[in-house]
């Protein structure tokens, strides 16, 4: 039988390679030149140093730094309480499960909503809920009339009554008009139903419109806020709502396997992000608009404009494909990481990356023109000839 020392020697693991410091330097440079998402941002040395000063404690019982973060988010949102959770998907799904008490029921949302398309069918799996995805006729956001037309309030046994209307702000980088949100909320609440906000990137709305978070959250019964996207923290979201709602949500967090332990270090990263990274968002929006202007100057089609940190575009008008752009960008001395039609600018995107991205498309467009490509007319029978915004080059997260 081997000795304990021998067994302990087998269990040892050193994850730090001899080159990991240099590897991290290279990774940070890659992140600065990556446009696929804002989830890829990395904690800075300063964020890590701040996080090491956080308190100790088991959050299933109480953890002081985490409790301080939850209290701060509750105060910012104007809600009674908040709950720290591992991710935006966890926050949304715990919120729906907490609101939805006894089936049958349905959740109404935009057809592009994260809770519908990108959370692995969580509403059906966790809550047994039917999702009613609605396509906004204006191509931008749901309206009160569309909510009225699609909510199910009938007692007909063939249908699952709508219990929650879930809105997303921002959605694909676009800002949901607050007056429309208020109108929808008043109608939904007049029927005794609930409103949930997927506010993963609501920080961008605050930065762009200078609207206090409480005002943006007032129309909603529950609100999900993410720290690891636009704000650059490594992990975490908060769910906010009434004290009764959050007490029940904490139970579901445990049931879903999300009862975390020493979360102080994660809460500290979120606090650092709120303090030092949130103020960077206006510059992110300016850089996104700079990119949009450059794309338009080249002649590509802008499918969804730079309201905050995202652009959706189509290079077909200059005869270029997403594959050609990505392939050429990957061959640069300092490669760019691209997906397809969606371009995301974040707090660690470098201005040189934007310039290089535009240069790649400009060069390809010039090559196509020299080869005889002629830009086609923009309309056929009154319809745009270009593909819609959601065509992608390859599987690509929308987190």
Short mmCIF file of N, CA and C in Angstrom, two decimals, residues 13 44 46 98 123 136 154-155 197 221 239 265 275 294 306 314 321 367 389-390:
data_model
loop_
_atom_site.label_atom_id
_atom_site.label_comp_id
_atom_site.label_asym_id
_atom_site.label_seq_id
_atom_site.Cartn_x
_atom_site.Cartn_y
_atom_site.Cartn_z
N UNK A 13 -1.08 19.39 -7.85
CA UNK A 13 -1.27 19.99 -9.17
C UNK A 13 -0.73 21.41 -9.15
N UNK A 44 -7.98 43.05 -14.31
CA UNK A 44 -6.67 43.69 -14.29
C UNK A 44 -5.93 43.34 -13.00
N UNK A 46 -4.92 45.44 -10.89
CA UNK A 46 -5.49 46.28 -9.83
C UNK A 46 -6.78 45.68 -9.28
N UNK A 98 -38.88 31.87 -9.60
CA UNK A 98 -39.42 32.48 -8.38
C UNK A 98 -40.78 33.12 -8.64
N UNK A 123 -36.27 28.16 -19.38
CA UNK A 123 -37.62 28.44 -18.89
C UNK A 123 -38.48 27.18 -18.92
N UNK A 136 -40.85 42.15 -32.95
CA UNK A 136 -41.29 43.54 -33.00
C UNK A 136 -41.38 44.04 -34.44
N UNK A 154 -56.62 34.72 -21.27
CA UNK A 154 -57.85 33.94 -21.40
C UNK A 154 -57.90 32.82 -20.36
N UNK A 155 -59.12 32.45 -19.97
CA UNK A 155 -59.31 31.29 -19.09
C UNK A 155 -59.54 30.02 -19.90
N UNK A 197 -36.78 42.36 -15.83
CA UNK A 197 -35.80 43.00 -16.70
C UNK A 197 -34.53 42.18 -16.76
N UNK A 221 -40.63 44.20 -11.51
CA UNK A 221 -40.71 43.51 -10.23
C UNK A 221 -39.38 42.85 -9.88
N UNK A 239 -29.42 39.61 -8.81
CA UNK A 239 -30.86 39.64 -9.01
C UNK A 239 -31.46 40.50 -7.90
N UNK A 265 -14.22 37.39 -2.72
CA UNK A 265 -13.27 37.82 -3.74
C UNK A 265 -13.98 38.18 -5.05
N UNK A 275 -16.88 50.68 -9.63
CA UNK A 275 -16.19 51.92 -9.28
C UNK A 275 -15.28 52.42 -10.40
N UNK A 294 -16.63 54.49 -39.77
CA UNK A 294 -15.64 53.96 -40.70
C UNK A 294 -16.22 52.91 -41.63
N UNK A 306 -24.93 51.75 -33.81
CA UNK A 306 -24.11 51.80 -32.60
C UNK A 306 -24.79 52.65 -31.54
N UNK A 314 -23.33 44.22 -42.61
CA UNK A 314 -23.28 43.29 -43.73
C UNK A 314 -22.32 43.85 -44.77
N UNK A 321 -17.22 38.95 -47.98
CA UNK A 321 -17.93 38.04 -47.08
C UNK A 321 -17.31 38.08 -45.69
N UNK A 367 -9.88 45.61 -53.31
CA UNK A 367 -9.49 44.47 -54.16
C UNK A 367 -10.68 43.98 -54.98
N UNK A 389 -29.78 40.86 -40.04
CA UNK A 389 -28.69 41.08 -39.12
C UNK A 389 -28.18 39.82 -38.44
N UNK A 390 -28.97 38.75 -38.42
CA UNK A 390 -28.60 37.62 -37.59
C UNK A 390 -27.79 36.55 -38.31
#
